[in-house]
Amino acid sequence: MSLPWILLIILLIIQFICLPSLLKRAGLDGWKGYVPVLHWLNWLKMIKRPWWWIFLLLVPGVNLIMLAIMHIETAICFDRRDAKDQWFAGLLPWVYLPKLAFQDKEAKYIGARDWTKTKKSFGREW
């Protein structure tokens, strides 16, 4: 088994350990974090992203990008919005998720960013 597969399996195990705590703090059912696939659906609900993103998690290669985005969005939902936290969440989720779930108790769930009031530039739109 190669290193990427080992890291992915470790990340999935960490998700099953950490997500119940984060879901509870977000006001959702924590037990759903222990159920395969259902934990992803509730995670998407927590970060206020569409349910169909779950299909992108099943596509090899794309799933790694989607997981990084979901980790960053989780940090943002718990008011960890500075660039350092977002890079840490995206690049080292094996360390960041346990830290956010179990050590960083003062991180309160504030919800996802509201993009509806943000005016997009021409370059960003493209």
PDB file of N, CA and C in Angstrom, residues 3-90:
ATOM      1  N   LEU A   3       1.897   5.410   0.235  1.00  0.00           N
ATOM      2  CA  LEU A   3       1.735   6.460   1.235  1.00  0.00           C
ATOM      3  C   LEU A   3       0.442   7.269   1.060  1.00  0.00           C
ATOM      4  N   PRO A   4       0.056   7.673  -0.160  1.00  0.00           N
ATOM      5  CA  PRO A   4      -1.205   8.422  -0.289  1.00  0.00           C
ATOM      6  C   PRO A   4      -2.416   7.651   0.234  1.00  0.00           C
ATOM      7  N   TRP A   5      -2.461   6.352  -0.009  1.00  0.00           N
ATOM      8  CA  TRP A   5      -3.583   5.548   0.486  1.00  0.00           C
ATOM      9  C   TRP A   5      -3.576   5.478   2.009  1.00  0.00           C
ATOM     10  N   ILE A   6      -2.395   5.339   2.580  1.00  0.00           N
ATOM     11  CA  ILE A   6      -2.273   5.284   4.036  1.00  0.00           C
ATOM     12  C   ILE A   6      -2.743   6.599   4.655  1.00  0.00           C
ATOM     13  N   LEU A   7      -2.308   7.728   4.063  1.00  0.00           N
ATOM     14  CA  LEU A   7      -2.722   9.036   4.572  1.00  0.00           C
ATOM     15  C   LEU A   7      -4.231   9.238   4.444  1.00  0.00           C
ATOM     16  N   LEU A   8      -4.822   8.771   3.345  1.00  0.00           N
ATOM     17  CA  LEU A   8      -6.265   8.892   3.150  1.00  0.00           C
ATOM     18  C   LEU A   8      -7.028   8.058   4.183  1.00  0.00           C
ATOM     19  N   ILE A   9      -6.570   6.855   4.447  1.00  0.00           N
ATOM     20  CA  ILE A   9      -7.222   5.995   5.445  1.00  0.00           C
ATOM     21  C   ILE A   9      -7.110   6.613   6.834  1.00  0.00           C
ATOM     22  N   ILE A  10      -5.936   7.157   7.161  1.00  0.00           N
ATOM     23  CA  ILE A  10      -5.764   7.820   8.453  1.00  0.00           C
ATOM     24  C   ILE A  10      -6.692   9.031   8.557  1.00  0.00           C
ATOM     25  N   LEU A  11      -6.822   9.774   7.470  1.00  0.00           N
ATOM     26  CA  LEU A  11      -7.705  10.942   7.471  1.00  0.00           C
ATOM     27  C   LEU A  11      -9.159  10.534   7.689  1.00  0.00           C
ATOM     28  N   LEU A  12      -9.585   9.453   7.066  1.00  0.00           N
ATOM     29  CA  LEU A  12     -10.961   8.974   7.265  1.00  0.00           C
ATOM     30  C   LEU A  12     -11.199   8.548   8.708  1.00  0.00           C
ATOM     31  N   ILE A  13     -10.217   7.898   9.296  1.00  0.00           N
ATOM     32  CA  ILE A  13     -10.336   7.501  10.708  1.00  0.00           C
ATOM     33  C   ILE A  13     -10.425   8.739  11.597  1.00  0.00           C
ATOM     34  N   ILE A  14      -9.599   9.736  11.319  1.00  0.00           N
ATOM     35  CA  ILE A  14      -9.633  10.974  12.098  1.00  0.00           C
ATOM     36  C   ILE A  14     -10.974  11.677  11.939  1.00  0.00           C
ATOM     37  N   GLN A  15     -11.549  11.631  10.731  1.00  0.00           N
ATOM     38  CA  GLN A  15     -12.866  12.234  10.524  1.00  0.00           C
ATOM     39  C   GLN A  15     -13.917  11.552  11.395  1.00  0.00           C
ATOM     40  N   PHE A  16     -13.888  10.227  11.451  1.00  0.00           N
ATOM     41  CA  PHE A  16     -14.859   9.505  12.273  1.00  0.00           C
ATOM     42  C   PHE A  16     -14.688   9.801  13.764  1.00  0.00           C
ATOM     43  N   ILE A  17     -13.476  10.150  14.174  1.00  0.00           N
ATOM     44  CA  ILE A  17     -13.225  10.472  15.577  1.00  0.00           C
ATOM     45  C   ILE A  17     -13.605  11.923  15.891  1.00  0.00           C
ATOM     46  N   CYS A  18     -13.308  12.849  14.983  1.00  0.00           N
ATOM     47  CA  CYS A  18     -13.462  14.280  15.264  1.00  0.00           C
ATOM     48  C   CYS A  18     -14.806  14.870  14.858  1.00  0.00           C
ATOM     49  N   LEU A  19     -15.385  14.404  13.775  1.00  0.00           N
ATOM     50  CA  LEU A  19     -16.618  15.023  13.281  1.00  0.00           C
ATOM     51  C   LEU A  19     -17.793  14.973  14.255  1.00  0.00           C
ATOM     52  N   PRO A  20     -17.992  13.896  15.018  1.00  0.00           N
ATOM     53  CA  PRO A  20     -19.115  13.924  15.969  1.00  0.00           C
ATOM     54  C   PRO A  20     -19.045  15.105  16.937  1.00  0.00           C
ATOM     55  N   SER A  21     -17.869  15.403  17.428  1.00  0.00           N
ATOM     56  CA  SER A  21     -17.708  16.531  18.340  1.00  0.00           C
ATOM     57  C   SER A  21     -18.011  17.853  17.641  1.00  0.00           C
ATOM     58  N   LEU A  22     -17.513  18.016  16.425  1.00  0.00           N
ATOM     59  CA  LEU A  22     -17.743  19.254  15.682  1.00  0.00           C
ATOM     60  C   LEU A  22     -19.212  19.410  15.301  1.00  0.00           C
ATOM     61  N   LEU A  23     -19.841  18.305  14.907  1.00  0.00           N
ATOM     62  CA  LEU A  23     -21.262  18.367  14.555  1.00  0.00           C
ATOM     63  C   LEU A  23     -22.103  18.760  15.760  1.00  0.00           C
ATOM     64  N   LYS A  24     -21.777  18.214  16.936  1.00  0.00           N
ATOM     65  CA  LYS A  24     -22.501  18.571  18.164  1.00  0.00           C
ATOM     66  C   LYS A  24     -22.368  20.055  18.465  1.00  0.00           C
ATOM     67  N   ARG A  25     -21.154  20.570  18.329  1.00  0.00           N
ATOM     68  CA  ARG A  25     -20.922  21.999  18.599  1.00  0.00           C
ATOM     69  C   ARG A  25     -21.637  22.881  17.589  1.00  0.00           C
ATOM     70  N   ALA A  26     -21.948  22.330  16.415  1.00  0.00           N
ATOM     71  CA  ALA A  26     -22.676  23.084  15.386  1.00  0.00           C
ATOM     72  C   ALA A  26     -24.187  22.935  15.539  1.00  0.00           C
ATOM     73  N   GLY A  27     -24.626  22.191  16.545  1.00  0.00           N
ATOM     74  CA  GLY A  27     -26.054  22.026  16.771  1.00  0.00           C
ATOM     75  C   GLY A  27     -26.694  20.907  15.969  1.00  0.00           C
ATOM     76  N   LEU A  28     -25.888  20.013  15.422  1.00  0.00           N
ATOM     77  CA  LEU A  28     -26.398  18.876  14.661  1.00  0.00           C
ATOM     78  C   LEU A  28     -26.253  17.603  15.500  1.00  0.00           C
ATOM     79  N   ASP A  29     -26.815  16.513  15.005  1.00  0.00           N
ATOM     80  CA  ASP A  29     -26.711  15.229  15.706  1.00  0.00           C
ATOM     81  C   ASP A  29     -25.283  14.689  15.592  1.00  0.00           C
ATOM     82  N   GLY A  30     -24.601  14.593  16.725  1.00  0.00           N
ATOM     83  CA  GLY A  30     -23.226  14.119  16.738  1.00  0.00           C
ATOM     84  C   GLY A  30     -23.079  12.667  16.336  1.00  0.00           C
ATOM     85  N   TRP A  31     -24.067  11.830  16.649  1.00  0.00           N
ATOM     86  CA  TRP A  31     -23.961  10.406  16.337  1.00  0.00           C
ATOM     87  C   TRP A  31     -23.869  10.155  14.843  1.00  0.00           C
ATOM     88  N   LYS A  32     -24.362  11.087  14.027  1.00  0.00           N
ATOM     89  CA  LYS A  32     -24.301  10.916  12.571  1.00  0.00           C
ATOM     90  C   LYS A  32     -22.866  11.002  12.046  1.00  0.00           C
ATOM     91  N   GLY A  33     -21.973  11.528  12.856  1.00  0.00           N
ATOM     92  CA  GLY A  33     -20.572  11.598  12.474  1.00  0.00           C
ATOM     93  C   GLY A  33     -19.879  10.243  12.495  1.00  0.00           C
ATOM     94  N   TYR A  34     -20.517   9.246  13.119  1.00  0.00           N
ATOM     95  CA  TYR A  34     -19.943   7.903  13.184  1.00  0.00           C
ATOM     96  C   TYR A  34     -20.408   6.999  12.043  1.00  0.00           C
ATOM     97  N   VAL A  35     -21.388   7.439  11.267  1.00  0.00           N
ATOM     98  CA  VAL A  35     -21.983   6.596  10.221  1.00  0.00           C
ATOM     99  C   VAL A  35     -21.347   6.939   8.876  1.00  0.00           C
ATOM    100  N   PRO A  36     -20.730   5.953   8.208  1.00  0.00           N
ATOM    101  CA  PRO A  36     -20.119   6.221   6.902  1.00  0.00           C
ATOM    102  C   PRO A  36     -21.122   6.828   5.925  1.00  0.00           C
ATOM    103  N   VAL A  37     -20.665   7.732   5.112  1.00  0.00           N
ATOM    104  CA  VAL A  37     -21.406   8.496   4.107  1.00  0.00           C
ATOM    105  C   VAL A  37     -22.336   9.515   4.773  1.00  0.00           C
ATOM    106  N   LEU A  38     -23.074   9.120   5.793  1.00  0.00           N
ATOM    107  CA  LEU A  38     -23.937  10.058   6.510  1.00  0.00           C
ATOM    108  C   LEU A  38     -23.091  11.138   7.181  1.00  0.00           C
ATOM    109  N   HIS A  39     -21.882  10.787   7.582  1.00  0.00           N
ATOM    110  CA  HIS A  39     -21.017  11.792   8.203  1.00  0.00           C
ATOM    111  C   HIS A  39     -20.633  12.875   7.198  1.00  0.00           C
ATOM    112  N   TRP A  40     -20.446  12.500   5.939  1.00  0.00           N
ATOM    113  CA  TRP A  40     -20.153  13.497   4.910  1.00  0.00           C
ATOM    114  C   TRP A  40     -21.356  14.389   4.652  1.00  0.00           C
ATOM    115  N   LEU A  41     -22.558  13.809   4.593  1.00  0.00           N
ATOM    116  CA  LEU A  41     -23.770  14.601   4.356  1.00  0.00           C
ATOM    117  C   LEU A  41     -23.983  15.625   5.469  1.00  0.00           C
ATOM    118  N   ASN A  42     -23.780  15.220   6.701  1.00  0.00           N
ATOM    119  CA  ASN A  42     -23.949  16.155   7.806  1.00  0.00           C
ATOM    120  C   ASN A  42     -22.818  17.166   7.883  1.00  0.00           C
ATOM    121  N   TRP A  43     -21.653  16.764   7.481  1.00  0.00           N
ATOM    122  CA  TRP A  43     -20.529  17.701   7.410  1.00  0.00           C
ATOM    123  C   TRP A  43     -20.843  18.785   6.380  1.00  0.00           C
ATOM    124  N   LEU A  44     -21.377  18.380   5.223  1.00  0.00           N
ATOM    125  CA  LEU A  44     -21.767  19.351   4.199  1.00  0.00           C
ATOM    126  C   LEU A  44     -22.870  20.265   4.710  1.00  0.00           C
ATOM    127  N   LYS A  45     -23.779  19.724   5.496  1.00  0.00           N
ATOM    128  CA  LYS A  45     -24.837  20.550   6.082  1.00  0.00           C
ATOM    129  C   LYS A  45     -24.224  21.559   7.058  1.00  0.00           C
ATOM    130  N   MET A  46     -23.237  21.123   7.823  1.00  0.00           N
ATOM    131  CA  MET A  46     -22.595  22.001   8.799  1.00  0.00           C
ATOM    132  C   MET A  46     -21.885  23.171   8.122  1.00  0.00           C
ATOM    133  N   ILE A  47     -21.211  22.907   6.998  1.00  0.00           N
ATOM    134  CA  ILE A  47     -20.484  23.979   6.312  1.00  0.00           C
ATOM    135  C   ILE A  47     -21.347  24.660   5.254  1.00  0.00           C
ATOM    136  N   LYS A  48     -22.627  24.271   5.203  1.00  0.00           N
ATOM    137  CA  LYS A  48     -23.620  24.858   4.303  1.00  0.00           C
ATOM    138  C   LYS A  48     -23.196  24.792   2.832  1.00  0.00           C
ATOM    139  N   ARG A  49     -22.904  23.591   2.429  1.00  0.00           N
ATOM    140  CA  ARG A  49     -22.575  23.311   1.034  1.00  0.00           C
ATOM    141  C   ARG A  49     -23.588  22.323   0.491  1.00  0.00           C
ATOM    142  N   PRO A  50     -23.773  22.274  -0.840  1.00  0.00           N
ATOM    143  CA  PRO A  50     -24.826  21.410  -1.407  1.00  0.00           C
ATOM    144  C   PRO A  50     -24.569  19.925  -1.164  1.00  0.00           C
ATOM    145  N   TRP A  51     -25.647  19.167  -0.999  1.00  0.00           N
ATOM    146  CA  TRP A  51     -25.565  17.738  -0.703  1.00  0.00           C
ATOM    147  C   TRP A  51     -24.886  16.957  -1.833  1.00  0.00           C
ATOM    148  N   TRP A  52     -25.000  17.448  -3.063  1.00  0.00           N
ATOM    149  CA  TRP A  52     -24.452  16.685  -4.190  1.00  0.00           C
ATOM    150  C   TRP A  52     -22.926  16.705  -4.231  1.00  0.00           C
ATOM    151  N   TRP A  53     -22.291  17.511  -3.377  1.00  0.00           N
ATOM    152  CA  TRP A  53     -20.830  17.467  -3.289  1.00  0.00           C
ATOM    153  C   TRP A  53     -20.352  16.084  -2.872  1.00  0.00           C
ATOM    154  N   ILE A  54     -21.229  15.301  -2.266  1.00  0.00           N
ATOM    155  CA  ILE A  54     -20.847  13.956  -1.830  1.00  0.00           C
ATOM    156  C   ILE A  54     -20.401  13.107  -3.022  1.00  0.00           C
ATOM    157  N   PHE A  55     -20.980  13.362  -4.190  1.00  0.00           N
ATOM    158  CA  PHE A  55     -20.577  12.618  -5.386  1.00  0.00           C
ATOM    159  C   PHE A  55     -19.155  12.987  -5.801  1.00  0.00           C
ATOM    160  N   LEU A  56     -18.757  14.234  -5.572  1.00  0.00           N
ATOM    161  CA  LEU A  56     -17.387  14.645  -5.893  1.00  0.00           C
ATOM    162  C   LEU A  56     -16.377  13.984  -4.959  1.00  0.00           C
ATOM    163  N   LEU A  57     -16.840  13.608  -3.766  1.00  0.00           N
ATOM    164  CA  LEU A  57     -15.952  12.907  -2.834  1.00  0.00           C
ATOM    165  C   LEU A  57     -15.680  11.472  -3.271  1.00  0.00           C
ATOM    166  N   LEU A  58     -16.451  10.978  -4.215  1.00  0.00           N
ATOM    167  CA  LEU A  58     -16.268   9.610  -4.705  1.00  0.00           C
ATOM    168  C   LEU A  58     -15.378   9.534  -5.943  1.00  0.00           C
ATOM    169  N   VAL A  59     -15.006  10.674  -6.513  1.00  0.00           N
ATOM    170  CA  VAL A  59     -14.182  10.712  -7.721  1.00  0.00           C
ATOM    171  C   VAL A  59     -12.710  10.813  -7.319  1.00  0.00           C
ATOM    172  N   PRO A  60     -11.889   9.823  -7.687  1.00  0.00           N
ATOM    173  CA  PRO A  60     -10.470   9.867  -7.315  1.00  0.00           C
ATOM    174  C   PRO A  60      -9.779  11.131  -7.835  1.00  0.00           C
ATOM    175  N   GLY A  61      -8.967  11.718  -7.016  1.00  0.00           N
ATOM    176  CA  GLY A  61      -8.267  12.949  -7.369  1.00  0.00           C
ATOM    177  C   GLY A  61      -9.080  14.170  -6.987  1.00  0.00           C
ATOM    178  N   VAL A  62     -10.310  14.226  -7.476  1.00  0.00           N
ATOM    179  CA  VAL A  62     -11.204  15.330  -7.131  1.00  0.00           C
ATOM    180  C   VAL A  62     -11.529  15.279  -5.638  1.00  0.00           C
ATOM    181  N   ASN A  63     -11.632  14.052  -5.103  1.00  0.00           N
ATOM    182  CA  ASN A  63     -11.980  13.917  -3.686  1.00  0.00           C
ATOM    183  C   ASN A  63     -10.935  14.564  -2.774  1.00  0.00           C
ATOM    184  N   LEU A  64      -9.678  14.535  -3.163  1.00  0.00           N
ATOM    185  CA  LEU A  64      -8.637  15.151  -2.336  1.00  0.00           C
ATOM    186  C   LEU A  64      -8.799  16.666  -2.294  1.00  0.00           C
ATOM    187  N   ILE A  65      -9.145  17.248  -3.436  1.00  0.00           N
ATOM    188  CA  ILE A  65      -9.381  18.693  -3.492  1.00  0.00           C
ATOM    189  C   ILE A  65     -10.620  19.050  -2.678  1.00  0.00           C
ATOM    190  N   MET A  66     -11.673  18.254  -2.821  1.00  0.00           N
ATOM    191  CA  MET A  66     -12.915  18.522  -2.100  1.00  0.00           C
ATOM    192  C   MET A  66     -12.708  18.402  -0.590  1.00  0.00           C
ATOM    193  N   LEU A  67     -11.943  17.405  -0.163  1.00  0.00           N
ATOM    194  CA  LEU A  67     -11.675  17.257   1.266  1.00  0.00           C
ATOM    195  C   LEU A  67     -10.899  18.456   1.804  1.00  0.00           C
ATOM    196  N   ALA A  68      -9.925  18.941   1.036  1.00  0.00           N
ATOM    197  CA  ALA A  68      -9.172  20.123   1.464  1.00  0.00           C
ATOM    198  C   ALA A  68     -10.107  21.323   1.596  1.00  0.00           C
ATOM    199  N   ILE A  69     -11.006  21.497   0.627  1.00  0.00           N
ATOM    200  CA  ILE A  69     -11.977  22.599   0.687  1.00  0.00           C
ATOM    201  C   ILE A  69     -12.877  22.439   1.910  1.00  0.00           C
ATOM    202  N   MET A  70     -13.321  21.233   2.163  1.00  0.00           N
ATOM    203  CA  MET A  70     -14.211  20.996   3.307  1.00  0.00           C
ATOM    204  C   MET A  70     -13.502  21.252   4.637  1.00  0.00           C
ATOM    205  N   HIS A  71     -12.228  20.906   4.721  1.00  0.00           N
ATOM    206  CA  HIS A  71     -11.476  21.182   5.946  1.00  0.00           C
ATOM    207  C   HIS A  71     -11.320  22.687   6.158  1.00  0.00           C
ATOM    208  N   ILE A  72     -11.034  23.405   5.082  1.00  0.00           N
ATOM    209  CA  ILE A  72     -10.891  24.865   5.183  1.00  0.00           C
ATOM    210  C   ILE A  72     -12.221  25.502   5.569  1.00  0.00           C
ATOM    211  N   GLU A  73     -13.303  25.048   4.944  1.00  0.00           N
ATOM    212  CA  GLU A  73     -14.624  25.589   5.277  1.00  0.00           C
ATOM    213  C   GLU A  73     -15.011  25.277   6.723  1.00  0.00           C
ATOM    214  N   THR A  74     -14.579  24.137   7.225  1.00  0.00           N
ATOM    215  CA  THR A  74     -14.841  23.802   8.627  1.00  0.00           C
ATOM    216  C   THR A  74     -14.125  24.780   9.548  1.00  0.00           C
ATOM    217  N   ALA A  75     -12.872  25.088   9.236  1.00  0.00           N
ATOM    218  CA  ALA A  75     -12.135  26.078  10.041  1.00  0.00           C
ATOM    219  C   ALA A  75     -12.848  27.426  10.013  1.00  0.00           C
ATOM    220  N   ILE A  76     -13.333  27.821   8.859  1.00  0.00           N
ATOM    221  CA  ILE A  76     -14.035  29.101   8.724  1.00  0.00           C
ATOM    222  C   ILE A  76     -15.322  29.096   9.542  1.00  0.00           C
ATOM    223  N   CYS A  77     -16.050  27.984   9.527  1.00  0.00           N
ATOM    224  CA  CYS A  77     -17.295  27.885  10.291  1.00  0.00           C
ATOM    225  C   CYS A  77     -17.068  28.011  11.791  1.00  0.00           C
ATOM    226  N   PHE A  78     -15.888  27.646  12.256  1.00  0.00           N
ATOM    227  CA  PHE A  78     -15.570  27.747  13.672  1.00  0.00           C
ATOM    228  C   PHE A  78     -14.712  28.981  13.959  1.00  0.00           C
ATOM    229  N   ASP A  79     -14.904  30.003  13.147  1.00  0.00           N
ATOM    230  CA  ASP A  79     -14.295  31.325  13.323  1.00  0.00           C
ATOM    231  C   ASP A  79     -12.770  31.300  13.301  1.00  0.00           C
ATOM    232  N   ARG A  80     -12.223  30.403  12.550  1.00  0.00           N
ATOM    233  CA  ARG A  80     -10.784  30.372  12.321  1.00  0.00           C
ATOM    234  C   ARG A  80     -10.580  30.836  10.885  1.00  0.00           C
ATOM    235  N   ARG A  81     -10.642  32.169  10.698  1.00  0.00           N
ATOM    236  CA  ARG A  81     -10.714  32.744   9.362  1.00  0.00           C
ATOM    237  C   ARG A  81      -9.411  33.362   8.875  1.00  0.00           C
ATOM    238  N   ASP A  82      -8.366  33.354   9.664  1.00  0.00           N
ATOM    239  CA  ASP A  82      -7.122  33.937   9.157  1.00  0.00           C
ATOM    240  C   ASP A  82      -6.417  32.934   8.236  1.00  0.00           C
ATOM    241  N   ALA A  83      -5.550  33.452   7.405  1.00  0.00           N
ATOM    242  CA  ALA A  83      -4.901  32.642   6.370  1.00  0.00           C
ATOM    243  C   ALA A  83      -4.090  31.497   6.962  1.00  0.00           C
ATOM    244  N   LYS A  84      -3.445  31.730   8.103  1.00  0.00           N
ATOM    245  CA  LYS A  84      -2.621  30.687   8.716  1.00  0.00           C
ATOM    246  C   LYS A  84      -3.465  29.466   9.082  1.00  0.00           C
ATOM    247  N   ASP A  85      -4.617  29.697   9.704  1.00  0.00           N
ATOM    248  CA  ASP A  85      -5.498  28.593  10.069  1.00  0.00           C
ATOM    249  C   ASP A  85      -6.037  27.867   8.841  1.00  0.00           C
ATOM    250  N   GLN A  86      -6.372  28.622   7.806  1.00  0.00           N
ATOM    251  CA  GLN A  86      -6.916  27.997   6.605  1.00  0.00           C
ATOM    252  C   GLN A  86      -5.867  27.145   5.892  1.00  0.00           C
ATOM    253  N   TRP A  87      -4.637  27.625   5.826  1.00  0.00           N
ATOM    254  CA  TRP A  87      -3.568  26.815   5.226  1.00  0.00           C
ATOM    255  C   TRP A  87      -3.312  25.568   6.060  1.00  0.00           C
ATOM    256  N   PHE A  88      -3.301  25.731   7.368  1.00  0.00           N
ATOM    257  CA  PHE A  88      -3.077  24.606   8.278  1.00  0.00           C
ATOM    258  C   PHE A  88      -4.178  23.562   8.116  1.00  0.00           C
ATOM    259  N   ALA A  89      -5.433  24.019   8.042  1.00  0.00           N
ATOM    260  CA  ALA A  89      -6.560  23.097   7.883  1.00  0.00           C
ATOM    261  C   ALA A  89      -6.513  22.381   6.541  1.00  0.00           C
ATOM    262  N   GLY A  90      -6.100  23.074   5.500  1.00  0.00           N
ATOM    263  CA  GLY A  90      -6.068  22.465   4.166  1.00  0.00           C
ATOM    264  C   GLY A  90      -4.902  21.526   3.946  1.00  0.00           C
TER     265      GLY A  90
END
